[in-house]
Short mmCIF file of C-alpha atoms in Angstrom, two decimals:
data_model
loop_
_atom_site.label_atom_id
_atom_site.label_comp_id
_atom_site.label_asym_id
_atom_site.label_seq_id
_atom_site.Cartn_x
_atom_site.Cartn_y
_atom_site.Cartn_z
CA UNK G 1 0.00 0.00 0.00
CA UNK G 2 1.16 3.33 -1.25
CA UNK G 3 -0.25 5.41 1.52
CA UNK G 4 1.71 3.09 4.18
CA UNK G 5 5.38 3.82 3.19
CA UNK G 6 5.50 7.42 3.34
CA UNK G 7 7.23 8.83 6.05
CA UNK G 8 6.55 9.96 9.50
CA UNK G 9 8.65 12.77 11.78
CA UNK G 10 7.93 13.53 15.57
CA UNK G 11 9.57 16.16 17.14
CA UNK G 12 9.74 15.02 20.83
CA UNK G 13 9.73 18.19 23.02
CA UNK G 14 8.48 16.92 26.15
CA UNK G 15 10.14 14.36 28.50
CA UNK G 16 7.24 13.45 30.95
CA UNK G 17 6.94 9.52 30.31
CA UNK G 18 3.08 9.85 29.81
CA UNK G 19 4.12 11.83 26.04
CA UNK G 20 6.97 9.77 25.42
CA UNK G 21 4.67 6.56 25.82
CA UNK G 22 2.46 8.16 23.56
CA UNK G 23 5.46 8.92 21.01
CA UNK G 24 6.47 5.63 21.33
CA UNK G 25 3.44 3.90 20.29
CA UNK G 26 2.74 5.67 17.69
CA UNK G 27 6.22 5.25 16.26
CA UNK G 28 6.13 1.17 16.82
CA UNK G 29 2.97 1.63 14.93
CA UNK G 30 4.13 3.75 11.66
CA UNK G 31 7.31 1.46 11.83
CA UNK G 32 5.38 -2.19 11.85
CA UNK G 33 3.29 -0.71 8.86
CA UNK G 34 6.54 0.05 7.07
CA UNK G 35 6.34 3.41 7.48
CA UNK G 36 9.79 5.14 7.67
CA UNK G 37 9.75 7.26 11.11
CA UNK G 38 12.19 10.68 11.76
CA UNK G 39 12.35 11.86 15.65
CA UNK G 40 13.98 14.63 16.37
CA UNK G 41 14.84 15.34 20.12
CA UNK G 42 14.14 18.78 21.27
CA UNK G 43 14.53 20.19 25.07
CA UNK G 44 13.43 17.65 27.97
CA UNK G 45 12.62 14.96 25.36
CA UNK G 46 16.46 15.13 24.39
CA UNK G 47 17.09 15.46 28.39
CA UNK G 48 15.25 11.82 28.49
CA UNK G 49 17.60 10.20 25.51
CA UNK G 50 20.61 10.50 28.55
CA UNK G 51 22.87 7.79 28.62
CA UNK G 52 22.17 7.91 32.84
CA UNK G 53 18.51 8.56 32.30
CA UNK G 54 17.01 6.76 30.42
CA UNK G 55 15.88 3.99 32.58
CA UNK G 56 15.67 6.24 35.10
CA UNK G 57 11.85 7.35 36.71
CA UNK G 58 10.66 10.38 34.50
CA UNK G 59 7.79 12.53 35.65
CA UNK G 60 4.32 12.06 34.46
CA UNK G 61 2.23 15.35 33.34
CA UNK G 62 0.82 17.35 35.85
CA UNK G 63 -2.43 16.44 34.70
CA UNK G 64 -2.10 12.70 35.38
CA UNK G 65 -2.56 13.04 38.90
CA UNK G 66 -2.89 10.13 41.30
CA UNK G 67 -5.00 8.24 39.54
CA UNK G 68 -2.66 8.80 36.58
CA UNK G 69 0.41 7.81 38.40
CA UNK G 70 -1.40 4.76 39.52
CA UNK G 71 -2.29 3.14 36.44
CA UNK G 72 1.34 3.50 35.11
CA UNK G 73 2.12 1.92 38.53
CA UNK G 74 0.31 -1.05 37.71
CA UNK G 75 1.80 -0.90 34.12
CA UNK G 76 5.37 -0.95 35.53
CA UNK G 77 4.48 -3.67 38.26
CA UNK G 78 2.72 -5.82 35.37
CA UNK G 79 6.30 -5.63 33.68
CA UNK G 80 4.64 -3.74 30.40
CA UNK G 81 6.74 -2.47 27.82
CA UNK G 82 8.38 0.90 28.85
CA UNK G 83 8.75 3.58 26.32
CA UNK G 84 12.34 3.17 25.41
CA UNK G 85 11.83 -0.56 25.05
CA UNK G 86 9.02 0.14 22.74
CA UNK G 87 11.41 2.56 20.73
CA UNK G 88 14.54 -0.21 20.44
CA UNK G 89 11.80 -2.64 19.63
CA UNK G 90 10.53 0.22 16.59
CA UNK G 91 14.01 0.14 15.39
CA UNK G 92 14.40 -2.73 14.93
CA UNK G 93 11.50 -3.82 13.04
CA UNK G 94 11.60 -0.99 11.09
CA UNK G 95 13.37 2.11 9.97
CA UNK G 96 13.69 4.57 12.72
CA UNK G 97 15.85 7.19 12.71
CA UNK G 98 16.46 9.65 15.90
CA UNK G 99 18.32 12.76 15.99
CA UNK G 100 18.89 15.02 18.89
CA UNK G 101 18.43 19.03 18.03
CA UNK G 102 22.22 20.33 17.78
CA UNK G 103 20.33 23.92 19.52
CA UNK G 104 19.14 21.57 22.72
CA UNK G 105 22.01 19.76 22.64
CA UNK G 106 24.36 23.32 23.28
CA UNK G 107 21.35 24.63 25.89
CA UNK G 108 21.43 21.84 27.61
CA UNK G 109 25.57 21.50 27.53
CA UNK G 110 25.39 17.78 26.05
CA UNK G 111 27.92 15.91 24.08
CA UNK G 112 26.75 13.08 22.05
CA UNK G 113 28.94 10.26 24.20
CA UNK G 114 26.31 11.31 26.68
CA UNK G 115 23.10 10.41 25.21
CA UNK G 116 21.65 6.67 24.83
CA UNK G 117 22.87 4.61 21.87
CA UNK G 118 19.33 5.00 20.77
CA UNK G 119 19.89 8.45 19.65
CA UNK G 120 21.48 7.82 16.20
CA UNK G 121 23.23 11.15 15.54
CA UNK G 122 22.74 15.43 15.94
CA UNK G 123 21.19 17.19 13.37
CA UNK G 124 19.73 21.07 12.63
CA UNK G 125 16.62 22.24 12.35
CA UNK G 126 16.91 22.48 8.47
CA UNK G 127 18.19 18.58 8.53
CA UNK G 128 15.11 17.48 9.99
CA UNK G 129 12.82 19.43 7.54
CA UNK G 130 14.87 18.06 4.63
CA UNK G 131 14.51 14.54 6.10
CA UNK G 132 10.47 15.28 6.50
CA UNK G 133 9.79 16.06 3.25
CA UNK G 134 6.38 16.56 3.29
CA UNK G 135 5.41 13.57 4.92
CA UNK G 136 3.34 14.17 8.03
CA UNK G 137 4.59 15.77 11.52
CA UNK G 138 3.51 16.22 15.07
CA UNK G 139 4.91 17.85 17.70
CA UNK G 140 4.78 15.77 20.79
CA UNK C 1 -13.22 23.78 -3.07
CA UNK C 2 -11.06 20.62 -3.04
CA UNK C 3 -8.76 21.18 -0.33
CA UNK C 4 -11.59 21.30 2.33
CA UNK C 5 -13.21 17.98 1.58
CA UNK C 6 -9.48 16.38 2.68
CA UNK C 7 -9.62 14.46 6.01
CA UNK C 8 -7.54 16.05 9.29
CA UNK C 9 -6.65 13.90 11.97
CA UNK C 10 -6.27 14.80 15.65
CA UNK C 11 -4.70 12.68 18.36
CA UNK C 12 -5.79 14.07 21.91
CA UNK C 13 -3.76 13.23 24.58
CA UNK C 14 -4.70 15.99 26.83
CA UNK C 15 -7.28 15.87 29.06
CA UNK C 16 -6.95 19.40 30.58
CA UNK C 17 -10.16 21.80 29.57
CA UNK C 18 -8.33 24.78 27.75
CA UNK C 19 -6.34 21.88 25.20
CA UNK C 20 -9.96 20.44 24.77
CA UNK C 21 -11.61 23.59 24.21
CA UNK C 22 -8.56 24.01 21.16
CA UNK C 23 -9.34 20.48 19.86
CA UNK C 24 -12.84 21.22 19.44
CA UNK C 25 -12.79 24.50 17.78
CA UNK C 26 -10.38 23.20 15.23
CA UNK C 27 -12.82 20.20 15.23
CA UNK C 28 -15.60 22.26 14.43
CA UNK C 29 -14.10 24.69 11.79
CA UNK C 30 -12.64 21.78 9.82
CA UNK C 31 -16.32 20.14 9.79
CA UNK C 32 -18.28 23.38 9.11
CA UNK C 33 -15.73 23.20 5.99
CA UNK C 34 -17.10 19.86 5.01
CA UNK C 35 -13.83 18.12 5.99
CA UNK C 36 -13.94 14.97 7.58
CA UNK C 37 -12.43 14.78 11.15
CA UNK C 38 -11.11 12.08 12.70
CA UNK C 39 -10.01 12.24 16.55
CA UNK C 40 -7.96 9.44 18.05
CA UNK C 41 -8.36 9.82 22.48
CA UNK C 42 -5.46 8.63 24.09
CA UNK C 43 -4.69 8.75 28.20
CA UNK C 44 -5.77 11.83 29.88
CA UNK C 45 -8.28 13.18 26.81
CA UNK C 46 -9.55 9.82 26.93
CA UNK C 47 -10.11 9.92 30.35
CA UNK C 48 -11.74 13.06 30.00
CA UNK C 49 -14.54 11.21 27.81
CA UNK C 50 -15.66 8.97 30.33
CA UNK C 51 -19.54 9.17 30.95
CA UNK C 52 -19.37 10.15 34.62
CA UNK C 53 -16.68 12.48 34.02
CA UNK C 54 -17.31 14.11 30.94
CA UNK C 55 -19.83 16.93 32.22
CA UNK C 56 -17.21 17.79 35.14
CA UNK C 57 -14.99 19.92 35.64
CA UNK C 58 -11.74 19.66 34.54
CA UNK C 59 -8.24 21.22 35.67
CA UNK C 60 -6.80 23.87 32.83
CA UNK C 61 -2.71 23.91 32.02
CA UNK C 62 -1.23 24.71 34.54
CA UNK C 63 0.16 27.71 32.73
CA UNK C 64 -2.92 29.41 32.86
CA UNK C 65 -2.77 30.42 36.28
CA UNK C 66 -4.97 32.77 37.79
CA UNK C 67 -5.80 34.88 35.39
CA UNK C 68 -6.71 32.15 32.52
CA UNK C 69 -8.93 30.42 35.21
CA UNK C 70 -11.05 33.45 35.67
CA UNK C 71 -11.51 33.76 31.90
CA UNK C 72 -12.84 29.93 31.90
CA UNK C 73 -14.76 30.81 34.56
CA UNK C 74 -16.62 33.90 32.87
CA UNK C 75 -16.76 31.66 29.78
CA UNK C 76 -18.45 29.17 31.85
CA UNK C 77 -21.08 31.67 33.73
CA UNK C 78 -21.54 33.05 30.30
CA UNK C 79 -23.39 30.20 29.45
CA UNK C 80 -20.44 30.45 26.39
CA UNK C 81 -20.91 26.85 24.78
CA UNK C 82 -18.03 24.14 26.27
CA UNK C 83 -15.89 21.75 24.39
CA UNK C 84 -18.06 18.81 24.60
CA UNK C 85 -21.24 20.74 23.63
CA UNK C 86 -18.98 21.99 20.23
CA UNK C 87 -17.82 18.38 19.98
CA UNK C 88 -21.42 17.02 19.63
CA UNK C 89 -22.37 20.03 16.93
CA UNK C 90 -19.43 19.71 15.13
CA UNK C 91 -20.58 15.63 14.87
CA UNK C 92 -24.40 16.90 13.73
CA UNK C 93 -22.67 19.00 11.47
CA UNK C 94 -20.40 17.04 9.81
CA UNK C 95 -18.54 13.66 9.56
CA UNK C 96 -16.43 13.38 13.00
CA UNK C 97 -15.36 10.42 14.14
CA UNK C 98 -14.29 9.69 17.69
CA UNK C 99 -12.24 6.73 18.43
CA UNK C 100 -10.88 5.42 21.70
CA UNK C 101 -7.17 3.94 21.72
CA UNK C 102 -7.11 0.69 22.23
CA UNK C 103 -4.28 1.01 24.17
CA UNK C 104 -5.04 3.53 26.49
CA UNK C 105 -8.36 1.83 27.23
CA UNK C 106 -6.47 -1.19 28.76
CA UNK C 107 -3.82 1.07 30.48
CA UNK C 108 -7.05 2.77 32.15
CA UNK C 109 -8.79 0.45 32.51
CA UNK C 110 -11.94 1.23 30.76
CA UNK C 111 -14.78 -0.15 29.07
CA UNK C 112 -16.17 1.20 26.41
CA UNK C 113 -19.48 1.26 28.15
CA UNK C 114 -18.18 3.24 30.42
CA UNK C 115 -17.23 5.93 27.54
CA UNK C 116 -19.84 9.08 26.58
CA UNK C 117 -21.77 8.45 23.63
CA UNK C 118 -19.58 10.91 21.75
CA UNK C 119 -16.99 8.24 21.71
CA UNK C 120 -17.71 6.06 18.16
CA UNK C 121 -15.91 3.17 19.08
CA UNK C 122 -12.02 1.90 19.91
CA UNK C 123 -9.68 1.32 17.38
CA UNK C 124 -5.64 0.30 17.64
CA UNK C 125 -2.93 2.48 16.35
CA UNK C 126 -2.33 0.55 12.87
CA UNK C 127 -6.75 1.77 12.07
CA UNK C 128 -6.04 5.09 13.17
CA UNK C 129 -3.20 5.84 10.84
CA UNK C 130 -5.39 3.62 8.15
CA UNK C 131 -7.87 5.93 8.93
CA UNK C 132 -5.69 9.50 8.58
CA UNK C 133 -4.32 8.30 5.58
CA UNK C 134 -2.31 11.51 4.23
CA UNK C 135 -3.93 13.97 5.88
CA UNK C 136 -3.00 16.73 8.32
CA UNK C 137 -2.50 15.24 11.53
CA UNK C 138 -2.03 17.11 14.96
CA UNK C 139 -1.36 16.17 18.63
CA UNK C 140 -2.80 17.84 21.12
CA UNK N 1 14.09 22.47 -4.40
CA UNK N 2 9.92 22.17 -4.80
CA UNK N 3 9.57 20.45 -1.19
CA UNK N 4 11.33 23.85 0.54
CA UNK N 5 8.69 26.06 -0.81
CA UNK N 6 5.99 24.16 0.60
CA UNK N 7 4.27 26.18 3.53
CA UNK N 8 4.13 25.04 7.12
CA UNK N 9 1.24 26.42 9.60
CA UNK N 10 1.82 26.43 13.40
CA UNK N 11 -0.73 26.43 16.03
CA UNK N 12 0.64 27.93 18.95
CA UNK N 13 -1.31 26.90 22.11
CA UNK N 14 0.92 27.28 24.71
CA UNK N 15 2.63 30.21 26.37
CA UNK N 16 5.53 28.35 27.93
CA UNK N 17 8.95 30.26 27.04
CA UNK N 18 10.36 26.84 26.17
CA UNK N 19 7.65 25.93 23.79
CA UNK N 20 7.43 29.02 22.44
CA UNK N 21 11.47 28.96 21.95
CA UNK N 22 10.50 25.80 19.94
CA UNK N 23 8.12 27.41 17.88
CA UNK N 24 10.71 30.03 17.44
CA UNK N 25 13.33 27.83 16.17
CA UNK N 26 11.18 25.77 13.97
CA UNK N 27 9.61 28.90 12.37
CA UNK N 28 13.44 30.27 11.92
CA UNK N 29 14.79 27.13 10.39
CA UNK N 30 11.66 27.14 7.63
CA UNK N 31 11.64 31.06 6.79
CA UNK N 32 15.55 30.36 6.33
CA UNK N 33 14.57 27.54 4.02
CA UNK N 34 12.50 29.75 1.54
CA UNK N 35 8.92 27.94 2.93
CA UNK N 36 6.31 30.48 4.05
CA UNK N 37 5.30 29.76 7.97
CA UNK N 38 1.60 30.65 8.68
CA UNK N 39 1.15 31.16 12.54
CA UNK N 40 -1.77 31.14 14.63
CA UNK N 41 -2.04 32.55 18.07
CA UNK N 42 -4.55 30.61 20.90
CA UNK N 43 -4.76 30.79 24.50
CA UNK N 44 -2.05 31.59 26.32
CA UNK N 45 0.64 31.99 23.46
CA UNK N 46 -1.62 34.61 22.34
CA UNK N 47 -1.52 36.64 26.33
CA UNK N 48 2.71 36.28 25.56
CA UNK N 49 1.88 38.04 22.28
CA UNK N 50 0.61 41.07 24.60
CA UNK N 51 2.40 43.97 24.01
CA UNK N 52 2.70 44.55 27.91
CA UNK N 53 3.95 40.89 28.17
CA UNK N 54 6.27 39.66 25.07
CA UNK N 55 9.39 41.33 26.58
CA UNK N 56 8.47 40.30 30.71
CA UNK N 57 9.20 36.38 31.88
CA UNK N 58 7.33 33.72 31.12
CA UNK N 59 7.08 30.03 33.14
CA UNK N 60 8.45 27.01 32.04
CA UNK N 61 6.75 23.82 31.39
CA UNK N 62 6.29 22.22 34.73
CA UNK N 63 8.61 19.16 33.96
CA UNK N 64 10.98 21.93 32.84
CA UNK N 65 12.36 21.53 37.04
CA UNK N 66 15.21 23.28 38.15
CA UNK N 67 18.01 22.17 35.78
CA UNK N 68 15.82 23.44 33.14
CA UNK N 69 15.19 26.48 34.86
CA UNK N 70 19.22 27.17 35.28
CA UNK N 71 19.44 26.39 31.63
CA UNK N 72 17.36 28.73 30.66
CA UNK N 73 19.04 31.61 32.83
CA UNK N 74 22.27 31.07 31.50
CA UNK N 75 21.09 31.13 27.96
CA UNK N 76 19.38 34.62 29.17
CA UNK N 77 22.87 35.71 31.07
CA UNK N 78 24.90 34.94 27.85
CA UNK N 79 22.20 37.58 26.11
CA UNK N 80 21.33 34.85 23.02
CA UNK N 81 18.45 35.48 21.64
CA UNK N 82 15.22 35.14 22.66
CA UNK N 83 12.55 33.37 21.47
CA UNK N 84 10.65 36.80 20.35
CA UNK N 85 14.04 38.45 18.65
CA UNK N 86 13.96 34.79 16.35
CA UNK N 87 10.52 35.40 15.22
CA UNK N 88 11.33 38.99 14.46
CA UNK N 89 14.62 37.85 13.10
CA UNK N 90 12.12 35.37 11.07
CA UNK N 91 9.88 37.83 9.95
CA UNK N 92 12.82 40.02 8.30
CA UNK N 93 14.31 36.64 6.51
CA UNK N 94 11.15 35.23 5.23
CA UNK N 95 7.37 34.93 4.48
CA UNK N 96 5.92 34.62 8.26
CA UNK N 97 2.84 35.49 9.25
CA UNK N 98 1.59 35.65 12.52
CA UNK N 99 -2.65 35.64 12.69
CA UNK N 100 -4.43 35.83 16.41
CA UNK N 101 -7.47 33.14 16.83
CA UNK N 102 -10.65 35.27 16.83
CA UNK N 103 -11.97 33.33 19.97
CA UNK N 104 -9.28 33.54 22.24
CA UNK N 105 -8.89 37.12 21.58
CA UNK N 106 -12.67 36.61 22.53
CA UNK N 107 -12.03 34.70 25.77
CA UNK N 108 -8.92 37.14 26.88
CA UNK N 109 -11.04 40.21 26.61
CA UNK N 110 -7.95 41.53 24.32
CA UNK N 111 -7.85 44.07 21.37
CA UNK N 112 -5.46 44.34 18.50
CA UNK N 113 -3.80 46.95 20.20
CA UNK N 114 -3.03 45.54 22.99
CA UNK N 115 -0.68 42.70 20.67
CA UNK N 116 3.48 43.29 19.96
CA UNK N 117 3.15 44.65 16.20
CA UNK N 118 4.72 40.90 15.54
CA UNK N 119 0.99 39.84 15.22
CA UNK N 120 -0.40 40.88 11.87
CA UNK N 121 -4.07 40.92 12.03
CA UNK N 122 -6.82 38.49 13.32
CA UNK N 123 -8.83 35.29 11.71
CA UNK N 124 -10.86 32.93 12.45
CA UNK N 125 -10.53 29.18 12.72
CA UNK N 126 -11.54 28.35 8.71
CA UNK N 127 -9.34 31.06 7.37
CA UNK N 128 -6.39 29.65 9.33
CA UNK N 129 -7.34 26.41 7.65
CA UNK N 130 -7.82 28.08 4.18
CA UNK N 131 -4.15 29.71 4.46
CA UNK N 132 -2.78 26.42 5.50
CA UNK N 133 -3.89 25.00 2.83
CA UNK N 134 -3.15 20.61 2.68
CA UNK N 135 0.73 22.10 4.05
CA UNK N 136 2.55 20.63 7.33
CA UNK N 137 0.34 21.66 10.58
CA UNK N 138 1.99 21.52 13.89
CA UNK N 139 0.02 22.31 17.33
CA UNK N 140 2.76 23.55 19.92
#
């Protein structure tokens, strides 16, 4: 199917692990339809790509509240797929290509030795629009 | 007019009053167009769509502060017309079609009796993109 | 290149200085690339677009913490530029036009002149849509 193969770019800007669930899932989802899938880390999404964070405990969004917090609780205690095992599983049944925001990396003082082996390289702004196209985008 | 019979897709993640209010105005203008809609409720905005909750109130950004929480308020004792009221004219209006993520229901814990009547049905990841083909997509 | 010329519309919900330094950057990087950037102002990105506000402080996302926080004041102390100057910057560079959302304008109680001259007029919802044409659509 035509429609199925075009490509897909997120820019993560958040890093509360309710959004990056969401991110996730909806990359696994573009990848296992063959859909090629550009993320682009931006701010405290790039902050959660950190070599000695990323299995850490993120924050949930204010929102969420208790009741939030306890059903991804339960999701943790059932031993559900976390985020960033969702996005290793992405890559590798598909093509899914993540760059961290050269601007966020320099505000946030980051080197790219210091980010997870997820993260497959830095790019600019202009990059990521060239690697778009004009192939759908959200902002997450 | 060609361009405004093509489909827009929204993915609401948000369950917070003000990010509602924005889904359903762009909900509404895009089917007073005569352009399809189709809305995709994951976590909190899903939550949000729960029969016993839906009528409730619901906490705003947190960015809004004081100041945007007094405007919600006069909105409110206004009689001004809230999201969910929009929702259900935009949906007499034109074609809008509400799906529940599959995922999130289990996550939540929900059934889809347990959903408002605005909510069409529940439908995985792999129907919604199906569904928003290549379209304009947005997360809110 | 055909792609570059393609416009991209931004809905700009949130009046977060991070977010909007997002928006900023994104709106930068496609005005540089020759692609017209249609911008529309809701909520509480459109009370930073108050002429009493634009130059003041604004919050950051709540999962922003403190390291974000201290990130942000260094950028400030090192006197880089904000994320106004880039749209201005923007605006001189390219084809970007910055629209306020006839309802929140509505719900804020706010007149033209009471918006930074960045803002070039008002619309409604369907002739944001119409300018956007089938382009990229982001919601910040």
């Amino acid at each position: 199917m035509a429609d199925s193969e075009e490509a897909i770019s997120l820019v993560l800007f958040s890093g509360t692990e309710d959004r990056l669930q969401a991110a996730a899932v909806l990359t696994a989802g573009a990848a296992a339809m063959g859909r090629p899938v550009h993320i682009f880390l931006q701010y405290w999404a790039l902050n959660a790509f950190r070599r000695d964070r990323i299995d850490g405990p993120l924050p949930l969004a204010p929102e969420a509240g208790a009741e939030g917090k306890e059903a991804f609780d339960a999701m943790h205690a059932n031993g559900q797929q976390a985020w960033q095992q969702t996005l290793r599983m992405a890559k590798e049944l598909g093509e899914v290509d993540i760059q961290a925001c050269s601007l966020s990396m320099d505000l946030l003082h980051l080197e790219q030795d210091q980010l997870d082996p997820l993260v497959d390289g830095i790019e600019g702004v202009a990059a990521f629009y060239l690697n778009a196209g004009q192939g759908q985008m959200l902002f997450i």
